[in-house]
Short mmCIF file of N, CA and C in Angstrom, two decimals:
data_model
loop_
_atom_site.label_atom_id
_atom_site.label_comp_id
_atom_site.label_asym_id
_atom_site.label_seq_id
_atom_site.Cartn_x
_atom_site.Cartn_y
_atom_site.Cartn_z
N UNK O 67 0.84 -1.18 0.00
CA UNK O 67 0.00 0.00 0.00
C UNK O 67 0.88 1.24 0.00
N UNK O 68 1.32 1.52 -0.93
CA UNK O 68 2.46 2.57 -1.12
C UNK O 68 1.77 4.15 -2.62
N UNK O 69 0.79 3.89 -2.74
CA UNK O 69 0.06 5.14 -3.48
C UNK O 69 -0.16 6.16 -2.90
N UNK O 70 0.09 7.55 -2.83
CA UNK O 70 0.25 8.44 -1.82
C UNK O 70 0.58 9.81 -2.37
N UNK O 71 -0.17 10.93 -1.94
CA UNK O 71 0.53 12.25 -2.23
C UNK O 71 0.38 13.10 -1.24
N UNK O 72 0.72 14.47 -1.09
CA UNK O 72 1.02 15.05 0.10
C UNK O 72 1.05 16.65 -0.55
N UNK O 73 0.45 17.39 0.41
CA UNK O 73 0.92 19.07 -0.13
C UNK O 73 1.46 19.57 0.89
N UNK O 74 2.37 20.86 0.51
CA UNK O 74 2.94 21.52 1.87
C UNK O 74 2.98 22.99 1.19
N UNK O 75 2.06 23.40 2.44
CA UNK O 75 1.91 24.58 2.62
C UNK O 75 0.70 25.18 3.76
N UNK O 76 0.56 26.23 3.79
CA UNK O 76 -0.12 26.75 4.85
C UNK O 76 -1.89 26.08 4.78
N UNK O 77 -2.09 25.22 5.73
CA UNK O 77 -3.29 24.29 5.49
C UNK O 77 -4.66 25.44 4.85
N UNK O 78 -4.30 27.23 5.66
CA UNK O 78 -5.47 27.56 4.85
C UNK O 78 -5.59 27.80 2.94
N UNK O 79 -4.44 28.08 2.82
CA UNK O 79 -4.34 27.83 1.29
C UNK O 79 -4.53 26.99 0.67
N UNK O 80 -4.77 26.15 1.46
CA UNK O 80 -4.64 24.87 0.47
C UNK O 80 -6.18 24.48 -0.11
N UNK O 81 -6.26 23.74 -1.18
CA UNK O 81 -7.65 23.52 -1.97
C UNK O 81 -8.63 22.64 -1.18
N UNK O 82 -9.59 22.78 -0.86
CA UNK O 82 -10.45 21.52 -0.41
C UNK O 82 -10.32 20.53 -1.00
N UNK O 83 -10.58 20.61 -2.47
CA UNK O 83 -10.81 19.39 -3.44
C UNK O 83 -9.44 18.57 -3.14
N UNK O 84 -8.66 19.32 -3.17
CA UNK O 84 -7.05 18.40 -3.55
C UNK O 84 -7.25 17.76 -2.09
N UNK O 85 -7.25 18.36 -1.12
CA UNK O 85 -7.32 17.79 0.45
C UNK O 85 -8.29 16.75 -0.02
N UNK O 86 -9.16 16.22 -0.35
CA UNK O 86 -10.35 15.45 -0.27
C UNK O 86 -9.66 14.13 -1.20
N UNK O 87 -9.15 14.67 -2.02
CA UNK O 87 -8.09 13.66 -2.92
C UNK O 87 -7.25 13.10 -2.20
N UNK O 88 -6.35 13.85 -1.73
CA UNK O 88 -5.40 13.16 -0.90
C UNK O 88 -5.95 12.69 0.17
N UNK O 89 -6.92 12.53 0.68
CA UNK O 89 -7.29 11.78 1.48
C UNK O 89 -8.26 10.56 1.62
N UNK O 90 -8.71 10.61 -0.33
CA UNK O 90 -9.22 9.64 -0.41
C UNK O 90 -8.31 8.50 -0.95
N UNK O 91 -7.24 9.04 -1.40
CA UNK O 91 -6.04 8.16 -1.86
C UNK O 91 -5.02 7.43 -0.89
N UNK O 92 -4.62 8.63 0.07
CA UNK O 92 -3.90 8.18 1.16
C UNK O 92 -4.27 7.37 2.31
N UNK O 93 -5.74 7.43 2.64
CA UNK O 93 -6.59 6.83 3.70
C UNK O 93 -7.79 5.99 3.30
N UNK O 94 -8.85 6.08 2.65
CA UNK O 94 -9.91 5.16 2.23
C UNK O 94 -9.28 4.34 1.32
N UNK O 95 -8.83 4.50 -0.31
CA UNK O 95 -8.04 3.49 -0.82
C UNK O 95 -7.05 2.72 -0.19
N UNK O 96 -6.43 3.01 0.69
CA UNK O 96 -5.61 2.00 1.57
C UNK O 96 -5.81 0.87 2.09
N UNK O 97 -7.20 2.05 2.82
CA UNK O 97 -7.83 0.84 3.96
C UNK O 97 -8.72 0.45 3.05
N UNK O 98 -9.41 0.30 1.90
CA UNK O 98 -10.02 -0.39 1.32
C UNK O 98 -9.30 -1.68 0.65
N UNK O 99 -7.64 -1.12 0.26
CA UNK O 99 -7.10 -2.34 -0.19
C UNK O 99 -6.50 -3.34 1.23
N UNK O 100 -6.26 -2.81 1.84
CA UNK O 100 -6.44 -3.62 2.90
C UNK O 100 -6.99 -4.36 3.29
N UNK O 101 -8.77 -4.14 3.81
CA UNK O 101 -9.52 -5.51 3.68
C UNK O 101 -9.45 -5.92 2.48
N UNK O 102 -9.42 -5.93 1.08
CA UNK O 102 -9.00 -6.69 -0.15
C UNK O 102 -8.43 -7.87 0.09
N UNK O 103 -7.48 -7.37 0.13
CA UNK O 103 -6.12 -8.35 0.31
C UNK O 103 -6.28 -9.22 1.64
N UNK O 104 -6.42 -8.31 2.83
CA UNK O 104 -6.16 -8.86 3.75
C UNK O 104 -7.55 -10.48 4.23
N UNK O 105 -8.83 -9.92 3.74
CA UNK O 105 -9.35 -11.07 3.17
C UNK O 105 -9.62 -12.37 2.57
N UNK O 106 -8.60 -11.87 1.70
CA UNK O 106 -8.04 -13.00 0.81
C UNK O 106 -6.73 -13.55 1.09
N UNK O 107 -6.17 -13.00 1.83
CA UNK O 107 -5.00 -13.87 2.12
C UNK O 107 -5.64 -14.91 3.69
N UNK O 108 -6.87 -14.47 4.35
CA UNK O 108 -7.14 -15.21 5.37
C UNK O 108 -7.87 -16.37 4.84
N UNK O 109 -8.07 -16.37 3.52
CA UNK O 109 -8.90 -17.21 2.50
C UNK O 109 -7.53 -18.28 2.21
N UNK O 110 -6.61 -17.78 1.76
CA UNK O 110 -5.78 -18.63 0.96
C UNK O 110 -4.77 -19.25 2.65
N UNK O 111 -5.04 -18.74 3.86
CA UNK O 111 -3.89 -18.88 4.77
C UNK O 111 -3.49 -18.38 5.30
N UNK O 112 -2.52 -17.11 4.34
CA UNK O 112 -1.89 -16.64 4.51
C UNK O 112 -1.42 -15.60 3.88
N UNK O 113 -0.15 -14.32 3.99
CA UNK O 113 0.13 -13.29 3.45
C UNK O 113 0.63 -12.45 4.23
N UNK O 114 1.52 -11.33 3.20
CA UNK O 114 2.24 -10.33 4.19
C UNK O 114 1.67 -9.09 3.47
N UNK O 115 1.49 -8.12 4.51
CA UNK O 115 0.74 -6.51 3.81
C UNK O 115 1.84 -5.71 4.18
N UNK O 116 2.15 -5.23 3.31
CA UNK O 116 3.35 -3.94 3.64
C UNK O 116 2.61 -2.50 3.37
N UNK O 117 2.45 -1.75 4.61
CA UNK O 117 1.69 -0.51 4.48
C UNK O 117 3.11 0.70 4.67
N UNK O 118 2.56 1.73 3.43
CA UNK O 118 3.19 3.09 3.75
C UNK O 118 3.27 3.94 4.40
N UNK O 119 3.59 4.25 5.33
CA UNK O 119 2.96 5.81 6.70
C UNK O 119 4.33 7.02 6.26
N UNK O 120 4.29 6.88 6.96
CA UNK O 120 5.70 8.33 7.16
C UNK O 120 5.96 8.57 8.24
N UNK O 121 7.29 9.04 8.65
CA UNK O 121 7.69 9.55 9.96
C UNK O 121 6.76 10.65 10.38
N UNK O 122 5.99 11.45 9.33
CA UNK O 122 5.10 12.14 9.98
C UNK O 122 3.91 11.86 10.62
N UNK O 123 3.63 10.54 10.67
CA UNK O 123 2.49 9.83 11.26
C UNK O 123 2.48 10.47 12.75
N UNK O 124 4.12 10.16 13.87
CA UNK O 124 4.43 10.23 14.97
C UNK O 124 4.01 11.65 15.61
N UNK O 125 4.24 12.77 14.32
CA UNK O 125 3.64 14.69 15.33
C UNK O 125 3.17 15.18 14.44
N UNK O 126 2.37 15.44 14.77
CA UNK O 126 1.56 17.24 13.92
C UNK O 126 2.43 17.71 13.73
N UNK O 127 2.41 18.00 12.29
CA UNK O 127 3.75 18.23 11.76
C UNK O 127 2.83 19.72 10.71
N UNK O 128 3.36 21.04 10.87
CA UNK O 128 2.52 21.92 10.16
C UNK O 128 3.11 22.30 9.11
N UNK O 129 2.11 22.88 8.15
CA UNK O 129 2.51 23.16 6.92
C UNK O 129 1.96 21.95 5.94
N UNK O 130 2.08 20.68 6.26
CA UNK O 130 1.71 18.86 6.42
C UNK O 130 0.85 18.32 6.69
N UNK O 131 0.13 19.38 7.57
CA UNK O 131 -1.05 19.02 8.44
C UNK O 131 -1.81 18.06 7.83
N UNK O 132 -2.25 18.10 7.09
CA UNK O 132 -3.42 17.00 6.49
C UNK O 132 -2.57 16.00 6.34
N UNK O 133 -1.48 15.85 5.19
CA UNK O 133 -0.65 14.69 4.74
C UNK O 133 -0.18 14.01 5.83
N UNK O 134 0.45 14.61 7.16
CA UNK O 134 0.93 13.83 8.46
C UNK O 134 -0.23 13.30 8.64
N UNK O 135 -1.49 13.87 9.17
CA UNK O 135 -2.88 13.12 9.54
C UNK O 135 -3.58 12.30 9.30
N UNK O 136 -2.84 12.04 7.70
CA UNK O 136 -3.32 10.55 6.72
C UNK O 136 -2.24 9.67 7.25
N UNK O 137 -1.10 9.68 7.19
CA UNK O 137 -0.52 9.09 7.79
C UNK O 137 -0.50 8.61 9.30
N UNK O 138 -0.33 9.35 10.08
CA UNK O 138 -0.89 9.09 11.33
C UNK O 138 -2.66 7.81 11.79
N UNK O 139 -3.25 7.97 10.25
CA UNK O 139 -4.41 7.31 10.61
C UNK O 139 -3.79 6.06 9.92
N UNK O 140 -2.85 6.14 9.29
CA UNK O 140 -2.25 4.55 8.34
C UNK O 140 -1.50 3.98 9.95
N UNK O 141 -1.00 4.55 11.07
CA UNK O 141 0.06 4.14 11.52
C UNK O 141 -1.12 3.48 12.99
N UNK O 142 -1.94 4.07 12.96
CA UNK O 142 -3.08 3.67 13.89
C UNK O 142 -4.02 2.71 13.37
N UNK O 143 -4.55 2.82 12.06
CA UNK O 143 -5.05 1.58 11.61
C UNK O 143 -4.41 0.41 11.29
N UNK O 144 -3.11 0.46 11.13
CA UNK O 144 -2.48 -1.24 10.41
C UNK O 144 -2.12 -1.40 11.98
N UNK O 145 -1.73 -0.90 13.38
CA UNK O 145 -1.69 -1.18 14.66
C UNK O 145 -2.70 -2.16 15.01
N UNK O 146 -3.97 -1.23 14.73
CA UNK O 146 -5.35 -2.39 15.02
C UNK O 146 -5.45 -3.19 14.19
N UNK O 147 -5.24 -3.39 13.10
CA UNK O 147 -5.66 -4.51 12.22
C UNK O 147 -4.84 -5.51 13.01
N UNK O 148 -3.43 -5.24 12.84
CA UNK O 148 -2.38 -6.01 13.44
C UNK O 148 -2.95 -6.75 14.42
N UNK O 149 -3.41 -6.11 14.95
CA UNK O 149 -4.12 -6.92 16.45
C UNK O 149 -4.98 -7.69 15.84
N UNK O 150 -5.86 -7.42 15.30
CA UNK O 150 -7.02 -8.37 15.14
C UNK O 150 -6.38 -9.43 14.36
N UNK O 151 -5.50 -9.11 13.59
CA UNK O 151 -5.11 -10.70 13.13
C UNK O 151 -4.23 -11.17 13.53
N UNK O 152 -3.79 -11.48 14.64
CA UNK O 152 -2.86 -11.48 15.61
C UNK O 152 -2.70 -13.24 15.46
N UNK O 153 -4.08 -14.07 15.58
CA UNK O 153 -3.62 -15.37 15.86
C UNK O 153 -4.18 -16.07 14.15
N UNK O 154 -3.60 -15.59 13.23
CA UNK O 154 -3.91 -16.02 11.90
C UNK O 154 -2.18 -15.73 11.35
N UNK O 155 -2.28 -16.43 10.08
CA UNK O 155 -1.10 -16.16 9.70
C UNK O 155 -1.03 -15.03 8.09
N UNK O 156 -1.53 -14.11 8.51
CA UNK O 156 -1.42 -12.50 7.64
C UNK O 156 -1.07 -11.81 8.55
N UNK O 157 0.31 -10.75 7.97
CA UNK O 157 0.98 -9.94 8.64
C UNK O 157 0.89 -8.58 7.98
N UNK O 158 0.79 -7.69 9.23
CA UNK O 158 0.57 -6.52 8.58
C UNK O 158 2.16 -5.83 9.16
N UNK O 159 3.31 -5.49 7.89
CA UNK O 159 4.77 -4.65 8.50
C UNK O 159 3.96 -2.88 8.30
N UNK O 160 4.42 -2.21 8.90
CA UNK O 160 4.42 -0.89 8.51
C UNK O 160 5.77 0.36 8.54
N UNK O 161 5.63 0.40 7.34
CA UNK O 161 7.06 1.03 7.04
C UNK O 161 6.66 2.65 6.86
N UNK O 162 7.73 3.86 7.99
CA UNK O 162 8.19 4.67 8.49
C UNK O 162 9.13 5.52 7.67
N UNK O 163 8.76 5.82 6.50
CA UNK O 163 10.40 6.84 5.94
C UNK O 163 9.73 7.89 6.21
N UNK O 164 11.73 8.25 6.23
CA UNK O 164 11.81 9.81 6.43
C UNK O 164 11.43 10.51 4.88
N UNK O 165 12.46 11.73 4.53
CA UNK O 165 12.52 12.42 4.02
C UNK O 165 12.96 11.67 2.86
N UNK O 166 12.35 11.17 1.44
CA UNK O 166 12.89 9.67 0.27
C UNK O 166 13.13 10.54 -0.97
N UNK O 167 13.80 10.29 -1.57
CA UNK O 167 14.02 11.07 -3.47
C UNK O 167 13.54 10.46 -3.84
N UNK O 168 12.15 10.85 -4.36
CA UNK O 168 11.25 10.11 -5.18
C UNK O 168 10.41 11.17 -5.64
N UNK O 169 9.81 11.05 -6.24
CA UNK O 169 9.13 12.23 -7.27
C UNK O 169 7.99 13.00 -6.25
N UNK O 170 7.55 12.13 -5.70
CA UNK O 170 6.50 12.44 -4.45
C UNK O 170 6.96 13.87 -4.39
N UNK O 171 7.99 15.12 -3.96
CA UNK O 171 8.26 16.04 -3.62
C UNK O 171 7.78 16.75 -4.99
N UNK O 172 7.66 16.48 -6.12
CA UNK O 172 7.43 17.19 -7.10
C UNK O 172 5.77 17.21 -7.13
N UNK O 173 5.36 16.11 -6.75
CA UNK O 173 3.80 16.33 -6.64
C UNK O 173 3.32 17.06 -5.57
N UNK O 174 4.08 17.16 -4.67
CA UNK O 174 3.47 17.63 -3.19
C UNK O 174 3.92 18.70 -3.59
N UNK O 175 4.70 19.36 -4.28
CA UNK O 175 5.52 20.87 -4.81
C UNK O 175 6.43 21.11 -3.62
N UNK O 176 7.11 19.88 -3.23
CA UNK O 176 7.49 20.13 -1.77
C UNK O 176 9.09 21.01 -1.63
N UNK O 177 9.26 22.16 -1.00
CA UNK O 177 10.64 22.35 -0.54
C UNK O 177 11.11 22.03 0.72
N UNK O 178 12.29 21.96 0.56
CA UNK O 178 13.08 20.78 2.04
C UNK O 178 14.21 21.59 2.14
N UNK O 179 14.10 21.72 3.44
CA UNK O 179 14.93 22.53 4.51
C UNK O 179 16.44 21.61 4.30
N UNK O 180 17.38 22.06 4.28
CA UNK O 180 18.86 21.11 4.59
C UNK O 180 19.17 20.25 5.25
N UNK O 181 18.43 20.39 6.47
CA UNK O 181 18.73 20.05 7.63
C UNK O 181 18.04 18.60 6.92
N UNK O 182 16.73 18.62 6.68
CA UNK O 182 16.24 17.10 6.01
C UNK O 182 17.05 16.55 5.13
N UNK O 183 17.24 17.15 3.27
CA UNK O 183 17.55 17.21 2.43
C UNK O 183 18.96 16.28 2.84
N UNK O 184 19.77 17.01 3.70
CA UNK O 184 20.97 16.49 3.51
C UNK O 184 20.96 14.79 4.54
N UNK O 185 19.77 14.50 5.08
CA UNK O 185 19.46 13.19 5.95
C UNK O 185 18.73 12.41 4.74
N UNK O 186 18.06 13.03 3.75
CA UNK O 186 17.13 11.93 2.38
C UNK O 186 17.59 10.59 2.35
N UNK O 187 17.06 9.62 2.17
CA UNK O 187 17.22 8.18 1.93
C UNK O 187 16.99 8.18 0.43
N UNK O 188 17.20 6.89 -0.64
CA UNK O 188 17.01 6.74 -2.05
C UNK O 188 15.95 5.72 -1.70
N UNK O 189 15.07 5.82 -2.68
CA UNK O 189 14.17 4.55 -2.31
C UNK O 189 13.99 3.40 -2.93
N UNK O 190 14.80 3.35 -3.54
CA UNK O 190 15.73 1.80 -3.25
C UNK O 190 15.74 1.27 -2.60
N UNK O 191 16.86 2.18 -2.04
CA UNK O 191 17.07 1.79 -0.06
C UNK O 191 16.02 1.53 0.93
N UNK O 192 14.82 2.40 0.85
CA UNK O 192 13.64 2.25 1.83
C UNK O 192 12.49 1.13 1.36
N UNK O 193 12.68 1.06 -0.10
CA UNK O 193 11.74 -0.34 -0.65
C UNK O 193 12.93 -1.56 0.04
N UNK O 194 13.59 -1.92 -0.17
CA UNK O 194 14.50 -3.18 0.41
C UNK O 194 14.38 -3.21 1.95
N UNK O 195 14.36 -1.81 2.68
CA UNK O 195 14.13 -1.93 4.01
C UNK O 195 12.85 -2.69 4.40
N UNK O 196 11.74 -2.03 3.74
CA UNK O 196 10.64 -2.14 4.09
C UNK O 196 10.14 -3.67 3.73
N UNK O 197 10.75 -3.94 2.21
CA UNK O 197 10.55 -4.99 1.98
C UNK O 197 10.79 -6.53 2.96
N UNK O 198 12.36 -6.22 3.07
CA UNK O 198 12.77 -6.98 4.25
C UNK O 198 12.29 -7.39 5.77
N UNK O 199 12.50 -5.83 5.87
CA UNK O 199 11.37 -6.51 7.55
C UNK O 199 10.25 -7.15 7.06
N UNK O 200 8.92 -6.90 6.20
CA UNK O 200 7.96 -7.17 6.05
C UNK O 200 8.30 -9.36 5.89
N UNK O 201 8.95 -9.65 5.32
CA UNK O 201 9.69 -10.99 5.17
C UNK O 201 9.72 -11.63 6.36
N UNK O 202 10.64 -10.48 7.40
CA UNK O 202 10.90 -11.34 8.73
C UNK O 202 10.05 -11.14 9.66
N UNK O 203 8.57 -10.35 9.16
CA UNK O 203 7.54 -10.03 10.39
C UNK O 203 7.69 -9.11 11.12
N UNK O 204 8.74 -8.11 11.18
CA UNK O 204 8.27 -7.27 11.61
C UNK O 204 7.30 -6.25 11.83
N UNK O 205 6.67 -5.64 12.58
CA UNK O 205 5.51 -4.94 13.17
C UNK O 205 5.69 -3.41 12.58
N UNK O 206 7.08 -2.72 12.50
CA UNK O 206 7.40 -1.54 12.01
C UNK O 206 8.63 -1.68 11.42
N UNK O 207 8.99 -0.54 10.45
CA UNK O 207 10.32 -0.75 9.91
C UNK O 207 10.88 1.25 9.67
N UNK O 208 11.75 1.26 10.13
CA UNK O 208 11.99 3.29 10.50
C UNK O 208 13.66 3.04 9.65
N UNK O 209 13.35 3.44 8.31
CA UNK O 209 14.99 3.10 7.92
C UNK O 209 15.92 4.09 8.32
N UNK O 210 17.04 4.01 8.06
CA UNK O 210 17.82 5.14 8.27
C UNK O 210 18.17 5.83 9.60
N UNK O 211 19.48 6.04 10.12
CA UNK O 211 19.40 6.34 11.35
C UNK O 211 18.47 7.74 12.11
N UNK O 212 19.07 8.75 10.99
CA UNK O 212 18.35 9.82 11.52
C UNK O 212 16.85 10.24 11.91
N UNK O 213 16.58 9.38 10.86
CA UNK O 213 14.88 8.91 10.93
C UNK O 213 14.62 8.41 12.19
N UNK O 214 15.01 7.51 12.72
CA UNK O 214 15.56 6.41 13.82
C UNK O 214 15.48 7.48 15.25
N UNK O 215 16.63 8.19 15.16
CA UNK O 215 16.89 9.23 16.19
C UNK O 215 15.38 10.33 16.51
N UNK O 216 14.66 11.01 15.13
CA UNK O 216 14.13 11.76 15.17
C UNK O 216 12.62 11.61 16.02
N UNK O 217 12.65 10.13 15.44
CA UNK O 217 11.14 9.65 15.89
C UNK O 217 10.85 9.29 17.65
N UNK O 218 12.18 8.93 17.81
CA UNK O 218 12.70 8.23 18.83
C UNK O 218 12.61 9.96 20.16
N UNK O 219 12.76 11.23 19.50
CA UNK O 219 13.15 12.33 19.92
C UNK O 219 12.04 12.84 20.08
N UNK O 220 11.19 13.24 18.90
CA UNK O 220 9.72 12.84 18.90
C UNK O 220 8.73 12.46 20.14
N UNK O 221 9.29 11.39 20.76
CA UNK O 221 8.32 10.56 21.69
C UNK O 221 8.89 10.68 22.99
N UNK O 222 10.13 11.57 23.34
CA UNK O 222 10.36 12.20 24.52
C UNK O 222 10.21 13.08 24.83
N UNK O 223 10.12 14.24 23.78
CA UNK O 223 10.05 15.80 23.91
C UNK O 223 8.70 16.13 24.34
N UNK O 224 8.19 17.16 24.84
CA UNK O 224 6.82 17.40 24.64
C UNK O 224 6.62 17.72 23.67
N UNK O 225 5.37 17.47 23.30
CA UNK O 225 4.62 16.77 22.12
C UNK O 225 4.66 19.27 21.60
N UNK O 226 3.98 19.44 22.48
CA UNK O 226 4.70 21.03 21.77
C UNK O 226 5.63 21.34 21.33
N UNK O 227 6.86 20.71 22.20
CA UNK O 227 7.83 21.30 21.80
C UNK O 227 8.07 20.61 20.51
N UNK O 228 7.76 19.69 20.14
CA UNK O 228 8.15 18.69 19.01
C UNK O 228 7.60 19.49 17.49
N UNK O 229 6.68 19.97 17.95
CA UNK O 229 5.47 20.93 16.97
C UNK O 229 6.01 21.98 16.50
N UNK O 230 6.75 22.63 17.31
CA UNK O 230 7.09 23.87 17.48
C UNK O 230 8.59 24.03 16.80
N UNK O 231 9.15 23.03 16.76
CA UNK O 231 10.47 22.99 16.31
C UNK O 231 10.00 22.00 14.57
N UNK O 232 9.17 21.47 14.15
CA UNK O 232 8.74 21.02 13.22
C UNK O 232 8.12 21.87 12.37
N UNK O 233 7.16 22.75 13.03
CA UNK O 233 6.43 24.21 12.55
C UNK O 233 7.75 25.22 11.69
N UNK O 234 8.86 25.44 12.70
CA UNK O 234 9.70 26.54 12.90
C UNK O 234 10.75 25.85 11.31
N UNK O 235 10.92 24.68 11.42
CA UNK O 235 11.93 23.98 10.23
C UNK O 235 11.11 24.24 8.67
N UNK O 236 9.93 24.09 9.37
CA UNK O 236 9.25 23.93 7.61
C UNK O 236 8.39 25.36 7.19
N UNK O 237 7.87 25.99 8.50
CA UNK O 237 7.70 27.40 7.95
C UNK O 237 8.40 28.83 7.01
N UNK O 238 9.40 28.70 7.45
CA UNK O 238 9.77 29.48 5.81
C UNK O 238 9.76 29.27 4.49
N UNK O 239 10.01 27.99 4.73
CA UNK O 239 10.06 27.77 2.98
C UNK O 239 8.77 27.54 2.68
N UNK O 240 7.78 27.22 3.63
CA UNK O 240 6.38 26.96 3.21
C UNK O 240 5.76 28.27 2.87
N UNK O 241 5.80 29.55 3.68
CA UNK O 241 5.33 30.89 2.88
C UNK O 241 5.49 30.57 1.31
N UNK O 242 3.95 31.41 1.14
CA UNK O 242 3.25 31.37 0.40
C UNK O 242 3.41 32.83 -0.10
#
């Protein structure tokens, strides 16, 4: 489940329609292919689901707002599914990138601060990650160290301060 787009910029500028898109792409098509699949693999046995989220799942992340919030509902729904199929043999991995070179930034019209830019993963690299854990069952997969560190930083800080320093990184270049 890796179909996905994202905008960045000031949430009031932004279009309804496109918001309604991206959220019918990023969140209902997901979870629709989800029971799909996940259905049918309880039919055939078995199966592995590899879902997309983003490190922005973990904070309100502004400028993102909506795109983190689809994510955030991918990183809370494949949690519960997870559970519910807990004593069957379909696995749900959910894979965590950071900041990836992939065209995605050209659709989202996205600009990236250095401080990210110069941490980017190839996604190559994050399909083989993701791929892999998903193989050995893992529950989550966060490639890359900095990613690793951030999320990890994320879930100690107060949840403001986390906002506030996320707000402060992506607000300039997000002016409009």
């Amino acid at each position: 489940n890796n179909a996905g787009f994202g905008m960045q910029c000031n949430f009031m500028n932004q279009s309804m329609e496109r918001i309604t898109e991206m959220v019918q792409l990023n969140v209902l098509t997901l979870t629709h292919l989800t029971q799909l699949y996940a259905n049918d693999f309880l039919k055939r046995g078995s199966g592995k689901i590899l879902q997309v989220s983003s490190g922005s799942a973990y904070l309100p992340t502004p400028f993102v707002a909506s795109y983190a919030a689809c994510k955030c509902y991918v990183l809370h729904f494949s949690e519960a599914i997870r559970f519910e199929l807990r004593n069957t043999k379909v696995s749900i991995t959910t894979l965590y990138p950071g900041y990836t070179n992939t065209e995605f930034g050209l659709v989202a019209t996205t600009k990236v601060p250095w401080i990210i830019e110069s941490t980017q993963s190839h996604a190559r690299e994050v399909a083989i990650a993701g791929i892999h854990g998903m193989w050995k069952g893992r529950k989550t997969v966060i490639p890359g160290y900095f990613n690793k560190f951030s999320l990890w930083m994320s879930g100690i800080l107060p949840r403001s301060v986390s906002v506030f320093f996320a707000g402060k990184v992506l607000e300039e270049i997000s002016n409009e």
